Amino acid sequence: MADKKVIAVLGATGAQGGGLARAILADPEGGFAARAVTRNAKSPKAQELAKLGAEITVADVDDGQSLEKAFEGAYGAYCVTFYWEHHSPEREAAQIESMARAAKRAGLKHVIWSTLEDTRRWVPLEDDRMPTLMGKYKVPHFDAKGGSDHFFTDQGVPTTFLLTSFYWDNLIHFGMGPKPGADGVLEFTLPMGDKKLPGIAAEDIGRCAYGIFKNGERYIDKTVGIAGAHLSGDEMAKSLTKALGREVRFNSVTPEAYRGFGFPGADDLGNMFQFKRDFQDVFRGPRKLEEARRLNPSLQSFEVWLAENKSRIPLE
Ligand SMILES: NC(=O)c1ccc[n+]([C@@H]2O[C@H](COP(=O)([O-])OP(=O)(O)OC[C@H]3O[C@@H](n4cnc5c(N)ncnc54)[C@H](OP(=O)(O)O)[C@@H]3O)[C@@H](O)[C@H]2O)c1
């Protein structure tokens, strides 16, 4: 361990950080060691990582001092926030600022910050194509991240800004899988018309991040976008039909309708999909499949991901 470069991985028991921790641990000759950061070292997920060889460290992203301790002596860190745990862009921004400060204090040589676009650069608050949310955001869970990138640059932290894509795992965990329509036929709902959505297997985000750490110098102070495929709702429905062996129809709805679905965060996601639909060049442009494949040669396509995960998608 002593001669290895330690990466402190936030969210190591979750999707993005978990993929990175597992990628590091699966490559014992790679020169890196995983320090898994969790709030609960005794949880089954933390224990699983410990068994694979991870060092387990306790910290909370709301507590800057605990982050400093978690980063101490490390070479690098994977920084990610957990918007859907609290739905507060202000809290997310404060956490990002703490991460950047802690990274600076620890003298980290390379941080990957899992960010997203501040959509207000393209849709200013006065633009009424989509509603302003919480007084000062268009897509709160994007804007809080992109609007906080400067904390890393302000502190002079050597950072790679990683633009992730829609997880296909949302079909399993986020209620976005196909559901039976009025006639019983499964419907896959997306408010993007015929436009394409960059998507990725969540596990591949961490694997790409590992590729970025391995190629350190080349990616510091750069923005890197990744995706496993760019697919329209209709194309995703066709792949689902094939994989499930049961008809899945694309249910094209408007962003207005999506915002009105009423679940917590529906307005945020309605605006998000509208942004992705209406700014295809801005959103799809940087999310390059070739780059993702270079970083992670085992990058999954939607079909490959479905073959592995179709039985986990709830269809009711
Ligand atoms: N879903 C998508 O399609 C998508 C796409 C792009 C970006 N994102 C972004 O991804 C982020 C979430 O990442 P994820 O999906 O990897 O998360 P996740 O799978 O929900 O994992 C969250 C993990 O983070 C830890 N955690 C939660 N609150 C914490 C805190 N206060 N301090 C320290 N650790 C904490 C938890 O670990 P312990 O319980 O072990 O502490 C948990 O296992 C969100 O901000 C979201 O906007 C999502």
Short mmCIF file of C-alpha atoms and ligand atoms in Angstrom, two decimals:
data_model
loop_
_atom_site.label_atom_id
_atom_site.label_comp_id
_atom_site.label_asym_id
_atom_site.label_seq_id
_atom_site.Cartn_x
_atom_site.Cartn_y
_atom_site.Cartn_z
CA MET A 1 0.00 0.00 0.00
CA ALA A 2 2.81 2.41 1.00
CA ASP A 3 4.22 2.74 -2.51
CA LYS A 4 0.82 3.02 -4.12
CA LYS A 5 -0.98 6.23 -4.97
CA VAL A 6 -3.97 6.41 -2.64
CA ILE A 7 -7.24 7.66 -4.12
CA ALA A 8 -9.81 8.82 -1.55
CA VAL A 9 -13.13 7.89 -3.10
CA LEU A 10 -16.24 9.76 -1.98
CA GLY A 11 -19.48 7.86 -2.44
CA ALA A 12 -17.50 4.60 -2.53
CA THR A 13 -20.54 2.64 -1.35
CA GLY A 14 -22.63 4.20 -4.14
CA ALA A 15 -22.78 4.09 -7.92
CA GLN A 16 -19.99 6.36 -9.21
CA GLY A 17 -17.52 5.94 -6.36
CA GLY A 18 -18.27 2.22 -6.14
CA GLY A 19 -17.32 1.73 -9.79
CA LEU A 20 -14.03 3.54 -9.21
CA ALA A 21 -13.19 1.70 -5.98
CA ARG A 22 -13.87 -1.66 -7.66
CA ALA A 23 -11.83 -0.67 -10.73
CA ILE A 24 -8.83 0.23 -8.57
CA LEU A 25 -9.16 -2.93 -6.47
CA ALA A 26 -9.48 -5.14 -9.55
CA ASP A 27 -6.07 -3.94 -10.77
CA PRO A 28 -3.62 -4.67 -7.94
CA GLU A 29 -0.63 -4.05 -10.21
CA GLY A 30 -1.99 -0.69 -11.37
CA GLY A 31 -0.13 1.38 -8.80
CA PHE A 32 -3.21 2.76 -7.05
CA ALA A 33 -4.93 1.99 -3.75
CA ALA A 34 -8.56 2.72 -2.88
CA ARG A 35 -9.52 4.58 0.26
CA ALA A 36 -13.29 4.19 0.48
CA VAL A 37 -15.01 7.10 2.20
CA THR A 38 -18.29 6.30 3.93
CA ARG A 39 -20.38 7.57 6.82
CA ASN A 40 -20.68 4.04 8.16
CA ALA A 41 -17.67 1.74 8.13
CA LYS A 42 -19.81 -1.14 9.37
CA SER A 43 -22.37 -1.13 6.57
CA PRO A 44 -22.46 -4.26 4.40
CA LYS A 45 -21.35 -2.23 1.33
CA ALA A 46 -18.36 -0.78 3.20
CA GLN A 47 -17.47 -4.22 4.50
CA GLU A 48 -17.67 -5.66 0.99
CA LEU A 49 -15.13 -3.06 -0.20
CA ALA A 50 -12.90 -3.79 2.80
CA LYS A 51 -12.93 -7.46 1.86
CA LEU A 52 -11.80 -6.54 -1.67
CA GLY A 53 -8.85 -4.69 -0.13
CA ALA A 54 -10.06 -1.11 0.31
CA GLU A 55 -9.00 1.03 3.23
CA ILE A 56 -12.20 2.31 4.87
CA THR A 57 -12.37 5.88 6.17
CA VAL A 58 -15.30 7.61 7.82
CA ALA A 59 -16.27 11.12 6.70
CA ASP A 60 -19.36 13.16 5.92
CA VAL A 61 -19.37 15.64 3.05
CA ASP A 62 -21.25 18.08 5.30
CA ASP A 63 -18.25 18.10 7.65
CA GLY A 64 -15.21 19.78 6.09
CA GLN A 65 -12.84 18.63 8.84
CA SER A 66 -13.76 15.01 8.29
CA LEU A 67 -13.03 15.48 4.58
CA GLU A 68 -9.61 16.91 5.38
CA LYS A 69 -8.82 13.83 7.44
CA ALA A 70 -10.12 11.55 4.71
CA PHE A 71 -7.88 13.22 2.10
CA GLU A 72 -4.76 13.33 4.30
CA GLY A 73 -1.76 11.54 2.77
CA ALA A 74 -3.69 10.65 -0.38
CA TYR A 75 -2.47 11.24 -3.93
CA GLY A 76 -5.89 12.02 -5.29
CA ALA A 77 -9.62 12.08 -4.65
CA TYR A 78 -12.83 11.35 -6.49
CA CYS A 79 -15.31 14.05 -5.53
CA VAL A 80 -19.02 13.54 -6.04
CA THR A 81 -22.09 14.97 -4.28
CA PHE A 82 -25.42 13.36 -3.47
CA TYR A 83 -28.08 15.85 -4.55
CA TRP A 84 -31.00 13.45 -4.36
CA GLU A 85 -30.37 12.81 -0.64
CA HIS A 86 -31.42 16.38 0.24
CA HIS A 87 -32.63 18.29 -2.87
CA SER A 88 -30.76 21.44 -1.78
CA PRO A 89 -28.49 23.16 -4.33
CA GLU A 90 -27.12 25.46 -1.61
CA ARG A 91 -26.12 22.50 0.54
CA GLU A 92 -24.55 20.82 -2.48
CA ALA A 93 -22.52 23.96 -3.28
CA ALA A 94 -21.31 24.19 0.34
CA GLN A 95 -20.20 20.55 0.18
CA ILE A 96 -18.30 21.17 -3.05
CA GLU A 97 -16.54 24.18 -1.54
CA SER A 98 -15.52 22.03 1.47
CA MET A 99 -14.19 19.32 -0.86
CA ALA A 100 -12.06 21.83 -2.78
CA ARG A 101 -10.68 23.33 0.46
CA ALA A 102 -9.92 19.90 1.89
CA ALA A 103 -8.21 18.88 -1.37
CA LYS A 104 -6.05 22.00 -1.25
CA ARG A 105 -5.13 21.50 2.43
CA ALA A 106 -4.17 17.88 1.78
CA GLY A 107 -2.05 18.94 -1.20
CA LEU A 108 -3.74 16.44 -3.51
CA LYS A 109 -2.04 15.95 -6.84
CA HIS A 110 -5.16 15.06 -8.81
CA VAL A 111 -8.86 15.44 -8.10
CA ILE A 112 -11.68 14.28 -10.32
CA TRP A 113 -14.78 16.38 -9.70
CA SER A 114 -17.97 14.75 -11.02
CA THR A 115 -19.74 17.82 -12.29
CA LEU A 116 -22.51 18.75 -14.71
CA GLU A 117 -23.34 21.84 -16.75
CA ASP A 118 -24.54 25.06 -15.15
CA THR A 119 -27.49 25.30 -17.54
CA ARG A 120 -27.96 29.00 -16.77
CA ARG A 121 -25.06 29.69 -19.15
CA TRP A 122 -27.39 28.71 -21.98
CA VAL A 123 -30.80 29.35 -20.39
CA PRO A 124 -30.55 32.50 -18.28
CA LEU A 125 -33.08 32.88 -15.49
CA GLU A 126 -35.12 35.43 -17.48
CA ASP A 127 -35.52 32.91 -20.34
CA ASP A 128 -39.06 31.64 -19.92
CA ARG A 129 -38.70 28.54 -22.12
CA MET A 130 -38.51 26.65 -18.84
CA PRO A 131 -39.53 27.75 -15.35
CA THR A 132 -37.00 29.11 -12.87
CA LEU A 133 -36.88 26.78 -9.87
CA MET A 134 -36.12 27.63 -6.23
CA GLY A 135 -35.71 31.28 -7.22
CA LYS A 136 -32.33 31.03 -8.97
CA TYR A 137 -31.92 27.80 -10.89
CA LYS A 138 -33.12 26.22 -14.11
CA VAL A 139 -31.86 22.69 -13.41
CA PRO A 140 -30.96 22.84 -9.70
CA HIS A 141 -28.99 19.57 -9.52
CA PHE A 142 -26.95 20.59 -12.59
CA ASP A 143 -26.55 24.28 -11.85
CA ALA A 144 -25.30 23.72 -8.30
CA LYS A 145 -22.55 21.45 -9.63
CA GLY A 146 -21.44 23.48 -12.66
CA GLY A 147 -21.78 26.71 -10.69
CA SER A 148 -19.34 25.30 -8.13
CA ASP A 149 -16.54 24.23 -10.51
CA HIS A 150 -14.72 27.44 -9.68
CA PHE A 151 -14.13 26.32 -6.08
CA PHE A 152 -11.53 23.87 -7.40
CA THR A 153 -9.90 26.37 -9.77
CA ASP A 154 -10.02 29.16 -7.14
CA GLN A 155 -8.09 26.91 -4.77
CA GLY A 156 -5.62 25.90 -7.47
CA VAL A 157 -6.46 22.22 -7.07
CA PRO A 158 -5.23 20.07 -10.00
CA THR A 159 -8.66 18.96 -11.19
CA THR A 160 -10.32 17.00 -13.97
CA PHE A 161 -13.91 18.08 -14.49
CA LEU A 162 -15.86 14.93 -15.38
CA LEU A 163 -19.15 15.35 -17.24
CA THR A 164 -21.14 12.20 -16.60
CA SER A 165 -24.24 10.97 -18.45
CA PHE A 166 -27.72 9.65 -17.57
CA TYR A 167 -27.28 6.30 -15.81
CA TRP A 168 -29.16 3.48 -17.50
CA ASP A 169 -29.40 2.18 -13.93
CA ASN A 170 -32.11 4.85 -13.45
CA LEU A 171 -34.38 2.31 -15.14
CA ILE A 172 -33.82 0.08 -12.11
CA HIS A 173 -33.45 2.46 -9.16
CA PHE A 174 -34.99 5.77 -10.13
CA GLY A 175 -38.45 4.70 -11.33
CA MET A 176 -37.60 5.47 -14.97
CA GLY A 177 -38.11 1.97 -16.38
CA PRO A 178 -40.98 1.01 -18.68
CA LYS A 179 -44.43 0.90 -17.07
CA PRO A 180 -47.68 -0.58 -18.45
CA GLY A 181 -49.80 1.98 -20.35
CA ALA A 182 -53.64 2.09 -20.34
CA ASP A 183 -53.73 -0.87 -22.77
CA GLY A 184 -51.22 -2.91 -20.76
CA VAL A 185 -48.36 -2.42 -23.26
CA LEU A 186 -45.13 -1.29 -21.60
CA GLU A 187 -44.27 2.35 -22.17
CA PHE A 188 -40.86 3.98 -21.84
CA THR A 189 -41.42 7.66 -21.07
CA LEU A 190 -38.98 10.42 -21.96
CA PRO A 191 -39.65 14.11 -22.69
CA MET A 192 -37.06 14.50 -25.44
CA GLY A 193 -39.03 13.83 -28.63
CA ASP A 194 -36.72 12.34 -31.26
CA LYS A 195 -33.54 13.81 -29.75
CA LYS A 196 -30.76 11.61 -28.35
CA LEU A 197 -29.88 11.11 -24.70
CA PRO A 198 -26.26 10.31 -23.79
CA GLY A 199 -26.40 7.40 -21.34
CA ILE A 200 -23.97 5.14 -19.53
CA ALA A 201 -23.85 2.15 -17.20
CA ALA A 202 -23.18 3.73 -13.79
CA GLU A 203 -20.38 1.23 -13.13
CA ASP A 204 -18.56 2.52 -16.23
CA ILE A 205 -18.31 6.05 -14.80
CA GLY A 206 -15.94 4.83 -12.11
CA ARG A 207 -14.00 2.73 -14.61
CA CYS A 208 -13.51 5.81 -16.81
CA ALA A 209 -12.44 7.78 -13.74
CA TYR A 210 -9.80 5.13 -13.06
CA GLY A 211 -8.53 5.63 -16.62
CA ILE A 212 -8.29 9.36 -15.94
CA PHE A 213 -6.20 8.82 -12.78
CA LYS A 214 -3.94 6.41 -14.65
CA ASN A 215 -3.33 9.02 -17.36
CA GLY A 216 -2.99 11.80 -14.76
CA GLU A 217 -1.08 14.63 -16.38
CA ARG A 218 -3.02 14.48 -19.61
CA TYR A 219 -6.35 15.18 -17.92
CA ILE A 220 -5.51 17.71 -15.20
CA ASP A 221 -7.27 21.06 -15.72
CA LYS A 222 -9.34 19.47 -18.48
CA THR A 223 -13.05 18.78 -18.85
CA VAL A 224 -13.84 15.24 -19.98
CA GLY A 225 -17.28 14.02 -21.01
CA ILE A 226 -18.21 10.35 -21.13
CA ALA A 227 -21.11 8.22 -22.41
CA GLY A 228 -21.70 4.60 -23.42
CA ALA A 229 -24.18 5.54 -26.18
CA HIS A 230 -26.32 8.43 -27.41
CA LEU A 231 -29.83 7.05 -27.99
CA SER A 232 -33.29 8.43 -28.69
CA GLY A 233 -36.27 7.31 -26.60
CA ASP A 234 -37.49 5.31 -29.57
CA GLU A 235 -34.11 3.56 -29.93
CA MET A 236 -34.06 2.78 -26.20
CA ALA A 237 -37.61 1.38 -26.39
CA LYS A 238 -36.57 -0.85 -29.33
CA SER A 239 -33.57 -2.20 -27.40
CA LEU A 240 -35.79 -2.77 -24.36
CA THR A 241 -38.30 -4.66 -26.54
CA LYS A 242 -35.55 -6.93 -27.81
CA ALA A 243 -33.97 -7.51 -24.42
CA LEU A 244 -37.21 -8.09 -22.50
CA GLY A 245 -38.85 -10.13 -25.26
CA ARG A 246 -41.94 -7.99 -24.77
CA GLU A 247 -43.15 -4.89 -26.59
CA VAL A 248 -41.95 -1.59 -25.15
CA ARG A 249 -43.42 1.52 -26.74
CA PHE A 250 -41.75 4.91 -26.61
CA ASN A 251 -44.06 7.32 -24.80
CA SER A 252 -43.05 10.79 -25.94
CA VAL A 253 -44.30 13.46 -23.54
CA THR A 254 -43.56 17.16 -23.31
CA PRO A 255 -41.23 18.57 -20.66
CA GLU A 256 -44.28 20.46 -19.30
CA ALA A 257 -46.11 17.16 -18.80
CA TYR A 258 -43.01 15.59 -17.20
CA ARG A 259 -42.63 18.51 -14.76
CA GLY A 260 -46.23 17.87 -13.74
CA PHE A 261 -45.71 14.20 -12.85
CA GLY A 262 -45.58 15.27 -9.22
CA PHE A 263 -42.79 13.11 -7.78
CA PRO A 264 -40.11 15.01 -5.81
CA GLY A 265 -37.73 16.59 -8.30
CA ALA A 266 -40.03 16.11 -11.34
CA ASP A 267 -39.72 19.82 -12.21
CA ASP A 268 -35.91 19.66 -11.96
CA LEU A 269 -35.80 16.57 -14.20
CA GLY A 270 -38.36 18.02 -16.64
CA ASN A 271 -36.09 21.06 -17.09
CA MET A 272 -33.05 18.79 -17.32
CA PHE A 273 -34.50 16.73 -20.16
CA GLN A 274 -35.66 19.89 -21.91
CA PHE A 275 -32.11 21.26 -21.70
CA LYS A 276 -30.73 18.00 -23.10
CA ARG A 277 -33.35 18.05 -25.86
CA ASP A 278 -32.89 21.68 -26.89
CA PHE A 279 -29.10 21.97 -26.52
CA GLN A 280 -27.98 18.77 -28.20
CA ASP A 281 -24.67 20.24 -29.42
CA VAL A 282 -23.80 21.62 -26.01
CA PHE A 283 -24.81 18.47 -24.16
CA ARG A 284 -23.86 15.68 -26.53
CA GLY A 285 -20.76 17.35 -27.97
CA PRO A 286 -18.41 16.82 -25.03
CA ARG A 287 -19.75 13.33 -24.10
CA LYS A 288 -17.59 11.34 -26.46
CA LEU A 289 -17.87 7.59 -26.82
CA GLU A 290 -14.32 7.26 -28.17
CA GLU A 291 -12.86 9.08 -25.18
CA ALA A 292 -14.87 6.92 -22.77
CA ARG A 293 -13.75 3.76 -24.59
CA ARG A 294 -10.12 4.85 -24.51
CA LEU A 295 -10.35 5.41 -20.76
CA ASN A 296 -12.33 2.23 -20.17
CA PRO A 297 -11.94 -0.45 -22.84
CA SER A 298 -14.77 -2.52 -21.30
CA LEU A 299 -17.29 0.33 -21.77
CA GLN A 300 -20.78 -1.17 -22.11
CA SER A 301 -23.30 -0.39 -24.83
CA PHE A 302 -27.00 -0.17 -23.85
CA GLU A 303 -27.56 -3.66 -25.31
CA VAL A 304 -24.71 -5.16 -23.29
CA TRP A 305 -25.92 -3.39 -20.14
CA LEU A 306 -29.48 -4.65 -20.77
CA ALA A 307 -28.35 -8.24 -21.29
CA GLU A 308 -26.79 -8.13 -17.82
CA ASN A 309 -29.44 -6.07 -16.02
CA LYS A 310 -32.83 -6.62 -17.69
CA SER A 311 -34.15 -8.86 -14.91
CA ARG A 312 -33.53 -6.07 -12.38
CA ILE A 313 -35.78 -3.54 -14.14
CA PRO A 314 -39.15 -3.33 -12.34
CA LEU A 315 -41.95 -3.38 -14.92
CA GLU A 316 -44.93 -2.48 -12.72
N1 LIG B 1 -28.71 9.22 -11.79
C1 LIG B 1 -28.12 9.75 -12.84
O1 LIG B 1 -28.46 9.47 -13.99
C2 LIG B 1 -26.99 10.72 -12.66
C3 LIG B 1 -26.26 11.11 -13.78
C4 LIG B 1 -25.22 12.00 -13.63
C5 LIG B 1 -24.93 12.51 -12.37
N2 LIG B 1 -25.66 12.11 -11.28
C6 LIG B 1 -25.30 12.67 -9.96
O2 LIG B 1 -24.70 11.65 -9.21
C7 LIG B 1 -24.72 12.06 -7.85
C8 LIG B 1 -24.88 10.86 -6.96
O3 LIG B 1 -23.84 9.94 -7.17
P1 LIG B 1 -24.11 8.38 -7.05
O4 LIG B 1 -25.26 8.03 -7.95
O5 LIG B 1 -22.84 7.71 -7.22
O6 LIG B 1 -24.64 8.29 -5.57
P2 LIG B 1 -25.33 7.04 -4.84
O7 LIG B 1 -25.20 5.79 -5.61
O8 LIG B 1 -26.69 7.52 -4.45
O9 LIG B 1 -24.39 6.86 -3.59
C9 LIG B 1 -24.41 7.69 -2.58
C10 LIG B 1 -23.34 7.20 -1.61
O10 LIG B 1 -22.79 8.38 -1.07
C11 LIG B 1 -22.70 8.33 0.29
N3 LIG B 1 -23.21 9.55 0.92
C12 LIG B 1 -24.45 10.06 0.91
N4 LIG B 1 -24.48 11.18 1.65
C13 LIG B 1 -23.24 11.35 2.14
C14 LIG B 1 -22.66 12.32 2.98
N5 LIG B 1 -23.36 13.32 3.53
N6 LIG B 1 -21.33 12.21 3.28
C15 LIG B 1 -20.60 11.18 2.79
N7 LIG B 1 -21.11 10.23 1.99
C16 LIG B 1 -22.42 10.32 1.68
C17 LIG B 1 -23.50 7.11 0.73
O11 LIG B 1 -22.59 6.29 1.38
P3 LIG B 1 -22.65 5.91 2.93
O12 LIG B 1 -24.08 5.70 3.29
O13 LIG B 1 -21.83 4.66 2.95
O14 LIG B 1 -22.01 7.06 3.66
C18 LIG B 1 -23.98 6.42 -0.54
O15 LIG B 1 -23.59 5.10 -0.66
C19 LIG B 1 -25.87 13.05 -7.71
O16 LIG B 1 -25.38 14.32 -7.29
C20 LIG B 1 -26.47 13.11 -9.10
O17 LIG B 1 -26.91 14.41 -9.46
C21 LIG B 1 -26.65 11.21 -11.41
#
